[in-house]
mmCIF file of C-alpha atoms and ligand atoms in Angstrom:
data_model
loop_
_atom_site.group_PDB
_atom_site.id
_atom_site.type_symbol
_atom_site.label_atom_id
_atom_site.label_comp_id
_atom_site.label_asym_id
_atom_site.label_seq_id
_atom_site.Cartn_x
_atom_site.Cartn_y
_atom_site.Cartn_z
ATOM 1 C CA MET A 1 13.958 4.117 -17.674
ATOM 2 C CA LYS A 2 11.865 1.297 -16.191
ATOM 3 C CA ARG A 3 8.451 2.256 -14.889
ATOM 4 C CA MET A 4 7.097 1.636 -11.394
ATOM 5 C CA LEU A 5 3.564 2.101 -10.097
ATOM 6 C CA SER A 6 1.842 1.801 -6.757
ATOM 7 C CA GLY A 7 -1.060 3.152 -4.769
ATOM 8 C CA ILE A 8 -2.734 3.127 -1.380
ATOM 9 C CA LYS A 9 -6.455 3.165 -0.744
ATOM 10 C CA PRO A 10 -7.825 5.966 1.440
ATOM 11 C CA THR A 11 -9.963 3.620 3.519
ATOM 12 C CA GLY A 12 -8.920 4.966 6.893
ATOM 13 C CA GLN A 13 -6.081 6.558 8.751
ATOM 14 C CA LEU A 14 -2.718 5.511 7.309
ATOM 15 C CA THR A 15 -0.700 3.101 9.408
ATOM 16 C CA LEU A 16 2.945 2.464 10.116
ATOM 17 C CA GLY A 17 2.468 -0.698 7.999
ATOM 18 C CA ASN A 18 1.561 1.434 4.943
ATOM 19 C CA TYR A 19 4.537 3.683 5.691
ATOM 20 C CA ILE A 20 7.164 0.950 6.071
ATOM 21 C CA GLY A 21 5.727 -1.571 3.612
ATOM 22 C CA ALA A 22 4.877 0.898 0.857
ATOM 23 C CA ILE A 23 5.575 4.641 1.127
ATOM 24 C CA LYS A 24 9.208 4.387 2.269
ATOM 25 C CA GLN A 25 9.919 2.231 -0.763
ATOM 26 C CA PHE A 26 8.329 4.768 -3.126
ATOM 27 C CA ILE A 27 10.715 7.446 -1.842
ATOM 28 C CA GLU A 28 13.752 5.225 -2.326
ATOM 29 C CA TYR A 29 12.791 4.383 -5.889
ATOM 30 C CA GLN A 30 11.744 7.791 -7.194
ATOM 31 C CA ASP A 31 15.218 8.640 -8.564
ATOM 32 C CA GLU A 32 15.779 5.245 -10.112
ATOM 33 C CA TYR A 33 12.468 4.677 -11.913
ATOM 34 C CA GLU A 34 9.790 6.600 -13.730
ATOM 35 C CA MET A 35 7.170 6.478 -10.978
ATOM 36 C CA LEU A 36 3.425 6.790 -10.857
ATOM 37 C CA VAL A 37 1.856 6.844 -7.410
ATOM 38 C CA PHE A 38 -1.865 7.144 -7.009
ATOM 39 C CA ILE A 39 -4.598 7.417 -4.422
ATOM 40 C CA ALA A 40 -6.720 4.308 -4.908
ATOM 41 C CA ASP A 41 -10.029 5.978 -4.100
ATOM 42 C CA LEU A 42 -12.126 3.618 -6.268
ATOM 43 C CA HIS A 43 -10.708 0.724 -4.264
ATOM 44 C CA ALA A 44 -11.779 2.540 -1.105
ATOM 45 C CA LEU A 45 -15.411 1.960 -2.144
ATOM 46 C CA THR A 46 -15.146 -1.819 -1.879
ATOM 47 C CA LEU A 47 -16.422 -1.594 1.699
ATOM 48 C CA PRO A 48 -18.956 1.050 2.786
ATOM 49 C CA ILE A 49 -17.314 4.421 3.496
ATOM 50 C CA ASP A 50 -18.750 7.793 4.415
ATOM 51 C CA ALA A 51 -18.228 10.505 1.716
ATOM 52 C CA LYS A 52 -16.860 13.039 4.199
ATOM 53 C CA GLU A 53 -14.422 10.505 5.595
ATOM 54 C CA LEU A 54 -13.282 9.494 2.107
ATOM 55 C CA ARG A 55 -12.542 13.142 1.252
ATOM 56 C CA LYS A 56 -10.572 13.614 4.465
ATOM 57 C CA ASN A 57 -8.608 10.383 4.014
ATOM 58 C CA THR A 58 -7.784 11.373 0.423
ATOM 59 C CA LYS A 59 -6.435 14.753 1.534
ATOM 60 C CA ASP A 60 -4.422 13.117 4.322
ATOM 61 C CA LEU A 61 -2.992 10.513 1.954
ATOM 62 C CA ILE A 62 -1.737 12.992 -0.641
ATOM 63 C CA SER A 63 -0.317 15.136 2.186
ATOM 64 C CA VAL A 64 1.505 12.131 3.623
ATOM 65 C CA TYR A 65 2.896 11.213 0.188
ATOM 66 C CA LEU A 66 4.307 14.734 -0.124
ATOM 67 C CA ALA A 67 5.440 15.002 3.498
ATOM 68 C CA CYS A 68 7.362 11.737 3.194
ATOM 69 C CA GLY A 69 9.295 13.197 0.305
ATOM 70 C CA LEU A 70 7.556 12.131 -2.908
ATOM 71 C CA ASN A 71 8.564 14.820 -5.363
ATOM 72 C CA PRO A 72 5.776 15.786 -7.814
ATOM 73 C CA GLU A 73 8.430 17.009 -10.271
ATOM 74 C CA LYS A 74 9.661 13.436 -10.609
ATOM 75 C CA VAL A 75 6.636 11.344 -9.684
ATOM 76 C CA THR A 76 3.194 11.433 -11.295
ATOM 77 C CA LEU A 77 0.859 11.748 -8.323
ATOM 78 C CA PHE A 78 -2.834 11.373 -9.039
ATOM 79 C CA LYS A 79 -6.236 10.208 -7.902
ATOM 80 C CA GLN A 80 -7.509 6.961 -9.472
ATOM 81 C CA SER A 81 -11.043 8.337 -9.957
ATOM 82 C CA ASP A 82 -9.649 11.280 -11.973
ATOM 83 C CA VAL A 83 -8.581 8.842 -14.719
ATOM 84 C CA HIS A 84 -11.741 7.056 -15.893
ATOM 85 C CA GLU A 85 -9.720 4.493 -17.891
ATOM 86 C CA HIS A 86 -9.046 2.594 -14.638
ATOM 87 C CA ALA A 87 -12.715 1.671 -14.291
ATOM 88 C CA GLU A 88 -13.026 0.885 -18.014
ATOM 89 C CA LEU A 89 -10.031 -1.436 -18.177
ATOM 90 C CA GLY A 90 -11.148 -2.835 -14.801
ATOM 91 C CA TYR A 91 -14.343 -4.063 -16.459
ATOM 92 C CA ILE A 92 -12.374 -5.658 -19.293
ATOM 93 C CA MET A 93 -10.077 -7.357 -16.779
ATOM 94 C CA ALA A 94 -13.133 -8.667 -14.895
ATOM 95 C CA CYS A 95 -14.354 -10.193 -18.163
ATOM 96 C CA ASN A 96 -10.910 -11.694 -18.671
ATOM 97 C CA SER A 97 -10.798 -13.357 -15.213
ATOM 98 C CA TYR A 98 -12.401 -16.443 -13.646
ATOM 99 C CA MET A 99 -14.579 -16.653 -10.525
ATOM 100 C CA GLY A 100 -12.344 -19.474 -9.252
ATOM 101 C CA GLU A 101 -9.111 -17.496 -9.286
ATOM 102 C CA LEU A 102 -10.752 -14.443 -7.687
ATOM 103 C CA SER A 103 -12.273 -16.511 -4.881
ATOM 104 C CA ARG A 104 -8.830 -17.948 -4.084
ATOM 105 C CA MET A 105 -7.393 -14.521 -3.219
ATOM 106 C CA THR A 106 -6.315 -14.467 0.431
ATOM 107 C CA GLN A 107 -7.402 -10.870 0.978
ATOM 108 C CA TYR A 108 -10.893 -11.673 -0.351
ATOM 109 C CA LYS A 109 -11.126 -14.655 2.004
ATOM 110 C CA ASP A 110 -9.862 -12.618 5.006
ATOM 111 C CA LYS A 111 -12.137 -9.660 4.381
ATOM 112 C CA THR A 112 -15.263 -11.705 3.758
ATOM 113 C CA ALA A 113 -14.565 -13.787 6.861
ATOM 114 C CA ARG A 114 -14.680 -10.560 8.883
ATOM 115 C CA ILE A 115 -18.146 -9.654 7.599
ATOM 116 C CA SER A 116 -20.685 -11.035 10.061
ATOM 117 C CA ASP A 117 -22.871 -14.012 9.165
ATOM 118 C CA HIS A 118 -25.825 -11.718 8.446
ATOM 119 C CA GLY A 119 -23.846 -9.240 6.349
ATOM 120 C CA SER A 120 -23.906 -9.405 2.552
ATOM 121 C CA ILE A 121 -20.553 -9.482 0.810
ATOM 122 C CA PRO A 122 -20.110 -6.493 -1.510
ATOM 123 C CA THR A 123 -19.195 -7.474 -5.096
ATOM 124 C CA GLY A 124 -16.466 -4.811 -5.035
ATOM 125 C CA ILE A 125 -14.312 -6.915 -2.690
ATOM 126 C CA PHE A 126 -14.546 -9.790 -5.119
ATOM 127 C CA ILE A 127 -13.453 -7.791 -8.170
ATOM 128 C CA TYR A 128 -10.852 -5.717 -6.304
ATOM 129 C CA PRO A 129 -7.970 -7.639 -7.956
ATOM 130 C CA THR A 130 -9.300 -7.082 -11.491
ATOM 131 C CA LEU A 131 -9.419 -3.321 -10.897
ATOM 132 C CA MET A 132 -5.946 -3.527 -9.401
ATOM 133 C CA ALA A 133 -4.758 -5.378 -12.514
ATOM 134 C CA ALA A 134 -6.170 -2.556 -14.636
ATOM 135 C CA ASP A 135 -4.384 0.056 -12.475
ATOM 136 C CA ILE A 136 -1.088 -1.643 -13.206
ATOM 137 C CA LEU A 137 -1.526 -2.724 -16.827
ATOM 138 C CA LEU A 138 -2.815 0.654 -18.018
ATOM 139 C CA TYR A 139 0.625 2.152 -17.494
ATOM 140 C CA ASP A 140 2.886 -0.669 -18.687
ATOM 141 C CA ALA A 141 4.478 -0.715 -15.234
ATOM 142 C CA ASP A 142 7.536 -2.980 -14.948
ATOM 143 C CA TYR A 143 7.695 -3.080 -11.147
ATOM 144 C CA ILE A 144 5.113 -2.876 -8.382
ATOM 145 C CA PRO A 145 6.403 -2.164 -4.864
ATOM 146 C CA VAL A 146 4.021 -3.786 -2.350
ATOM 147 C CA GLY A 147 3.863 -5.306 1.099
ATOM 148 C CA LEU A 148 3.484 -9.109 1.298
ATOM 149 C CA ASP A 149 -0.319 -8.898 1.581
ATOM 150 C CA GLN A 150 -0.620 -7.488 -1.943
ATOM 151 C CA LYS A 151 1.884 -9.776 -3.661
ATOM 152 C CA GLN A 152 -0.771 -12.312 -4.601
ATOM 153 C CA HIS A 153 -2.775 -9.610 -6.415
ATOM 154 C CA VAL A 154 0.279 -8.674 -8.486
ATOM 155 C CA GLU A 155 0.724 -12.345 -9.332
ATOM 156 C CA LEU A 156 -2.872 -12.490 -10.537
ATOM 157 C CA THR A 157 -2.214 -9.344 -12.590
ATOM 158 C CA ARG A 158 0.659 -11.189 -14.259
ATOM 159 C CA ASP A 159 -1.655 -14.105 -15.086
ATOM 160 C CA LEU A 160 -4.283 -11.781 -16.555
ATOM 161 C CA ALA A 161 -1.690 -9.914 -18.637
ATOM 162 C CA ILE A 162 -0.242 -13.146 -20.005
ATOM 163 C CA ARG A 163 -3.728 -14.512 -20.748
ATOM 164 C CA PHE A 164 -4.702 -11.331 -22.603
ATOM 165 C CA ASN A 165 -1.390 -11.212 -24.522
ATOM 166 C CA ASN A 166 -1.776 -14.834 -25.582
ATOM 167 C CA HIS A 167 -5.339 -14.342 -26.697
ATOM 168 C CA TYR A 168 -5.100 -10.968 -28.448
ATOM 169 C CA SER A 169 -1.323 -10.647 -29.158
ATOM 170 C CA GLU A 170 1.311 -8.721 -27.164
ATOM 171 C CA THR A 171 -0.443 -5.807 -25.435
ATOM 172 C CA PHE A 172 0.628 -5.564 -21.796
ATOM 173 C CA ILE A 173 3.973 -5.554 -19.997
ATOM 174 C CA VAL A 174 3.948 -8.370 -17.432
ATOM 175 C CA PRO A 175 4.803 -6.628 -14.126
ATOM 176 C CA GLU A 176 6.917 -7.887 -11.245
ATOM 177 C CA PRO A 177 6.183 -7.308 -7.555
ATOM 178 C CA ILE A 178 8.946 -5.879 -5.357
ATOM 179 C CA THR A 179 8.690 -6.371 -1.598
ATOM 180 C CA PRO A 180 11.025 -4.734 0.942
ATOM 181 C CA LYS A 181 13.697 -6.996 2.496
ATOM 182 C CA THR A 182 12.646 -5.843 5.962
ATOM 183 C CA GLY A 183 9.140 -4.627 6.743
ATOM 184 C CA ALA A 184 7.137 -6.403 4.027
ATOM 185 C CA LYS A 185 4.689 -7.344 6.772
ATOM 186 C CA ILE A 186 4.333 -5.196 9.862
ATOM 187 C CA SER A 187 2.124 -6.954 12.377
ATOM 188 C CA SER A 188 -0.517 -5.684 14.747
ATOM 189 C CA LEU A 189 0.937 -4.748 18.162
ATOM 190 C CA SER A 190 -1.956 -6.361 20.002
ATOM 191 C CA ASN A 191 -2.066 -9.503 17.854
ATOM 192 C CA PRO A 192 1.319 -10.039 16.204
ATOM 193 C CA GLU A 193 0.020 -13.023 14.243
ATOM 194 C CA LYS A 194 -2.035 -10.559 12.163
ATOM 195 C CA LYS A 195 -1.085 -7.784 9.769
ATOM 196 C CA MET A 196 -1.270 -4.178 11.005
ATOM 197 C CA SER A 197 -4.182 -2.736 9.052
ATOM 198 C CA LYS A 198 -6.153 0.494 8.728
ATOM 199 C CA SER A 199 -9.341 -1.419 9.387
ATOM 200 C CA GLU A 200 -8.066 -3.591 12.251
ATOM 201 C CA SER A 201 -8.009 -3.145 16.015
ATOM 202 C CA GLU A 202 -7.078 0.401 17.046
ATOM 203 C CA LYS A 203 -4.978 -0.831 19.959
ATOM 204 C CA GLY A 204 -2.693 -2.812 17.707
ATOM 205 C CA THR A 205 -2.365 -0.217 14.953
ATOM 206 C CA LEU A 206 -0.003 2.755 14.877
ATOM 207 C CA TYR A 207 -1.576 5.563 12.859
ATOM 208 C CA LEU A 208 0.758 8.022 11.177
ATOM 209 C CA LEU A 209 -1.258 11.082 12.168
ATOM 210 C CA GLU A 210 -2.394 10.126 15.667
ATOM 211 C CA ASP A 211 -1.487 11.797 18.956
ATOM 212 C CA LEU A 212 2.040 10.625 19.731
ATOM 213 C CA ALA A 213 1.293 10.081 23.417
ATOM 214 C CA ILE A 214 -1.124 7.372 22.245
ATOM 215 C CA THR A 215 1.486 5.947 19.859
ATOM 216 C CA ARG A 216 3.981 5.653 22.712
ATOM 217 C CA LYS A 217 1.403 4.004 24.961
ATOM 218 C CA LYS A 218 0.517 1.426 22.290
ATOM 219 C CA ILE A 219 4.190 0.523 21.771
ATOM 220 C CA MET A 220 4.867 0.250 25.506
ATOM 221 C CA SER A 221 1.912 -2.128 25.854
ATOM 222 C CA ALA A 222 2.648 -4.165 22.694
ATOM 223 C CA VAL A 223 2.013 -7.881 23.221
ATOM 224 C CA THR A 224 5.265 -9.841 23.709
ATOM 225 C CA ASP A 225 6.290 -13.154 25.308
ATOM 226 C CA CYS A 226 7.564 -13.504 28.853
ATOM 227 C CA ASP A 227 11.172 -14.718 28.501
ATOM 228 C CA ASN A 228 12.578 -11.155 28.260
ATOM 229 C CA GLU A 229 15.132 -12.099 25.599
ATOM 230 C CA ILE A 230 15.475 -9.794 22.582
ATOM 231 C CA LYS A 231 15.804 -12.129 19.648
ATOM 232 C CA TYR A 232 14.298 -12.434 16.147
ATOM 233 C CA ASP A 233 12.069 -15.500 15.950
ATOM 234 C CA MET A 234 8.820 -14.867 14.080
ATOM 235 C CA GLU A 235 7.368 -18.236 15.067
ATOM 236 C CA HIS A 236 7.982 -18.218 18.818
ATOM 237 C CA LYS A 237 8.483 -14.503 19.514
ATOM 238 C CA PRO A 238 6.301 -12.683 16.944
ATOM 239 C CA GLY A 239 5.777 -9.592 19.131
ATOM 240 C CA ILE A 240 9.463 -8.848 19.753
ATOM 241 C CA SER A 241 10.324 -9.814 16.161
ATOM 242 C CA ASN A 242 7.760 -7.305 14.905
ATOM 243 C CA LEU A 243 9.245 -4.537 17.066
ATOM 244 C CA LEU A 244 12.731 -5.452 15.811
ATOM 245 C CA THR A 245 11.446 -5.208 12.227
ATOM 246 C CA ILE A 246 9.936 -1.777 12.893
ATOM 247 C CA LEU A 247 13.139 -0.517 14.514
ATOM 248 C CA SER A 248 15.306 -1.931 11.745
ATOM 249 C CA SER A 249 13.129 -0.380 8.998
ATOM 250 C CA LEU A 250 13.195 3.051 10.622
ATOM 251 C CA THR A 251 16.864 3.178 11.660
ATOM 252 C CA GLY A 252 18.400 1.316 8.707
ATOM 253 C CA LYS A 253 20.284 -0.942 11.172
ATOM 254 C CA SER A 254 20.115 -4.663 10.476
ATOM 255 C CA ILE A 255 18.129 -6.956 12.799
ATOM 256 C CA ASP A 256 21.392 -8.675 13.849
ATOM 257 C CA GLU A 257 22.942 -5.348 14.810
ATOM 258 C CA LEU A 258 19.885 -4.458 16.885
ATOM 259 C CA VAL A 259 19.847 -7.840 18.627
ATOM 260 C CA GLN A 260 23.495 -7.271 19.607
ATOM 261 C CA GLU A 261 22.812 -3.698 20.710
ATOM 262 C CA TYR A 262 19.908 -4.615 22.997
ATOM 263 C CA GLN A 263 21.267 -7.880 24.362
ATOM 264 C CA GLY A 264 20.272 -8.130 28.036
ATOM 265 C CA ALA A 265 18.474 -4.761 27.930
ATOM 266 C CA GLY A 266 15.012 -6.114 28.886
ATOM 267 C CA TYR A 267 11.723 -5.512 27.104
ATOM 268 C CA GLY A 268 10.903 -2.207 28.871
ATOM 269 C CA THR A 269 14.133 -0.529 27.695
ATOM 270 C CA PHE A 270 13.770 -1.995 24.213
ATOM 271 C CA LYS A 271 10.165 -0.870 23.822
ATOM 272 C CA LYS A 272 11.133 2.622 24.962
ATOM 273 C CA ALA A 273 13.838 2.727 22.273
ATOM 274 C CA VAL A 274 11.292 1.657 19.633
ATOM 275 C CA ALA A 275 8.797 4.252 20.885
ATOM 276 C CA ASP A 276 11.456 7.018 20.756
ATOM 277 C CA VAL A 277 12.404 6.227 17.163
ATOM 278 C CA VAL A 278 8.797 5.870 15.950
ATOM 279 C CA CYS A 279 7.627 9.038 17.722
ATOM 280 C CA ASN A 280 10.577 11.119 16.423
ATOM 281 C CA GLU A 281 9.918 10.024 12.867
ATOM 282 C CA LEU A 282 6.166 10.613 13.134
ATOM 283 C CA ALA A 283 6.574 14.014 14.837
ATOM 284 C CA GLU A 284 8.554 15.275 11.835
ATOM 285 C CA LEU A 285 6.056 13.726 9.421
ATOM 286 C CA GLN A 286 3.084 15.296 11.221
ATOM 287 C CA ARG A 287 4.766 18.711 11.193
ATOM 288 C CA LYS A 288 5.230 18.523 7.410
ATOM 289 C CA VAL A 289 1.683 17.247 6.808
ATOM 290 C CA LYS A 290 0.301 20.242 8.689
ATOM 291 C CA GLU A 291 2.441 22.618 6.614
ATOM 292 C CA ILE A 292 1.268 21.008 3.354
ATOM 293 C CA GLN A 293 -2.393 21.080 4.336
ATOM 294 C CA GLU A 294 -2.145 24.782 5.127
ATOM 295 C CA SER A 295 -0.399 25.603 1.846
ATOM 296 C CA ASN A 296 -3.072 24.865 -0.823
ATOM 297 C CA ILE A 297 -0.683 23.041 -3.164
ATOM 298 C CA ILE A 298 -2.607 19.767 -3.204
ATOM 299 C CA GLU A 299 -5.220 20.521 -5.880
ATOM 300 C CA ASN A 300 -2.673 21.678 -8.444
ATOM 301 C CA ILE A 301 -0.468 18.666 -7.918
ATOM 302 C CA LEU A 302 -3.376 16.261 -8.369
ATOM 303 C CA GLU A 303 -4.626 18.112 -11.439
ATOM 304 C CA GLU A 304 -1.211 17.993 -13.121
ATOM 305 C CA GLY A 305 -0.778 14.332 -12.164
ATOM 306 C CA ALA A 306 -4.191 13.404 -13.579
ATOM 307 C CA LYS A 307 -3.300 15.055 -16.908
ATOM 308 C CA LYS A 308 -0.076 13.058 -17.240
ATOM 309 C CA ALA A 309 -1.661 9.790 -16.143
ATOM 310 C CA SER A 310 -4.694 10.263 -18.423
ATOM 311 C CA TYR A 311 -2.458 10.730 -21.445
ATOM 312 C CA LEU A 312 -0.777 7.356 -20.857
ATOM 313 C CA ALA A 313 -4.000 5.599 -19.863
ATOM 314 C CA ARG A 314 -5.909 6.833 -22.916
ATOM 315 C CA LYS A 315 -3.248 5.525 -25.275
ATOM 316 C CA LYS A 316 -3.205 2.100 -23.645
ATOM 317 C CA LEU A 317 -6.968 1.716 -23.407
ATOM 318 C CA SER A 318 -7.412 2.648 -27.023
ATOM 319 C CA LYS A 319 -4.920 -0.077 -27.990
ATOM 320 C CA VAL A 320 -6.907 -2.565 -25.886
ATOM 321 C CA TYR A 321 -10.192 -1.469 -27.477
ATOM 322 C CA ARG A 322 -8.699 -2.006 -30.939
ATOM 323 C CA LYS A 323 -7.468 -5.494 -30.044
ATOM 324 C CA ILE A 324 -10.750 -6.683 -28.617
ATOM 325 C CA GLY A 325 -12.892 -5.155 -31.354
ATOM 326 C CA LEU A 326 -14.482 -2.252 -29.527
ATOM 327 C CA GLN A 327 -12.818 0.219 -31.886
HETATM 328 N N1 LIG B 401 1.014 -4.226 7.782
HETATM 329 C C1 LIG B 401 1.620 -3.948 6.634
HETATM 330 N N2 LIG B 401 2.925 -4.242 6.471
HETATM 331 C C2 LIG B 401 3.558 -3.967 5.302
HETATM 332 N N3 LIG B 401 2.953 -3.374 4.246
HETATM 333 C C3 LIG B 401 1.644 -3.059 4.369
HETATM 334 N N4 LIG B 401 0.758 -2.488 3.534
HETATM 335 C C4 LIG B 401 -0.429 -2.384 4.134
HETATM 336 N N5 LIG B 401 -0.359 -2.899 5.390
HETATM 337 C C5 LIG B 401 0.920 -3.329 5.557
HETATM 338 C C6 LIG B 401 1.085 -2.048 2.180
HETATM 339 O O1 LIG B 401 0.562 -0.740 2.002
HETATM 340 C C7 LIG B 401 0.177 -0.587 0.636
HETATM 341 C C8 LIG B 401 -1.172 0.021 0.517
HETATM 342 O O2 LIG B 401 -2.145 -0.810 1.037
HETATM 343 P P1 LIG B 401 -3.683 -0.488 0.793
HETATM 344 O O3 LIG B 401 -4.142 0.544 1.711
HETATM 345 O O4 LIG B 401 -3.942 -0.181 -0.622
HETATM 346 O O5 LIG B 401 -4.313 -1.856 1.068
HETATM 347 P P2 LIG B 401 -4.087 -2.880 2.229
HETATM 348 O O6 LIG B 401 -2.861 -3.662 1.930
HETATM 349 O O7 LIG B 401 -5.348 -3.654 2.345
HETATM 350 O O8 LIG B 401 -3.847 -1.953 3.484
HETATM 351 P P3 LIG B 401 -4.611 -1.985 4.846
HETATM 352 O O9 LIG B 401 -3.961 -0.947 5.727
HETATM 353 O O10 LIG B 401 -4.705 -3.348 5.397
HETATM 354 O O11 LIG B 401 -6.032 -1.418 4.429
HETATM 355 P P4 LIG B 401 -7.474 -1.985 4.755
HETATM 356 O O12 LIG B 401 -7.544 -2.222 6.228
HETATM 357 O O13 LIG B 401 -8.414 -0.940 4.289
HETATM 358 O O14 LIG B 401 -7.612 -3.242 3.949
HETATM 359 C C9 LIG B 401 0.300 -1.946 -0.027
HETATM 360 O O15 LIG B 401 1.500 -1.982 -0.767
HETATM 361 C C10 LIG B 401 0.368 -2.890 1.134
HETATM 362 O O16 LIG B 401 1.085 -4.049 0.817
#
């Protein structure tokens, strides 16, 4: 069975972008692949985060994974910081990478551009992709399901794996990214040119666990154009195209079908339809999250997951140590 791995960082409240671009894919693939899904809590430290908030986000993230249908009997679910080999191989990957290639990463450029002129840029943002490469290569993952924003990091991981294999002999599987056909990039509702992000504007971001009256309000006031025609055109009508993508991802209907269905309906009716579908899906999700958080199953699941992941990680890291002369 081929292996698949992915993770999300608990940097803030999870968004509909994380759900459509990542989590929904994990659920689809869990029967087909041997899956490892982790909480990328070390990655959450790349920008300053309060300890209490990190703990809460971590608990919410594992609850969302379970509420969405990730089955711990099939999927190894664990916390990155519980498996110390991630940080160790991360260091080796940093030594195996070049400053030039890391500074070309789009996410690094975007995130540093957002830090004010006076702010210092944390080193963690710079070496984020080398830790991510370690996350992937530790487990010999064949496929990495990601949204478009993370594809470049998987490509760098491939380069690092090939470089290491060439230098020290065959050690790592070279992974391939998988992006969803629809929903690989969900945009902000208030600025559809930009990605919907945990750390972006609250008005443009739909949070999975927020009050649904607020969710509905944000969708009804999503930025669109003024020609009132429901049509997919990312360049000229990014707002409506984004809403079509969201609706298509959640209903399973194709964009063409939806365009036909809402022809002549007007933006108000269309937005209401999107809001109904999103709110129904999130209401069910929120109900399950509450149930899981009241049930005390989380600790056991993470403990079991960490044991399984550590076993694999230890074996791989020891092979790496032998190759490079540390053992
Ligand atoms: N807007 C999005 N559309 C599609 N996929 C998305 N993902 C994130 N945003 C979108 C996918 O979610 C997974 C986990 O992402 P992450 O939290 O580890 O990192 P990120 O991509 O940096 O997510 P955010 O929400 O933008 O976090 P912050 O604001 O903290 O940087 C990945 O597979 C990602 O592609």
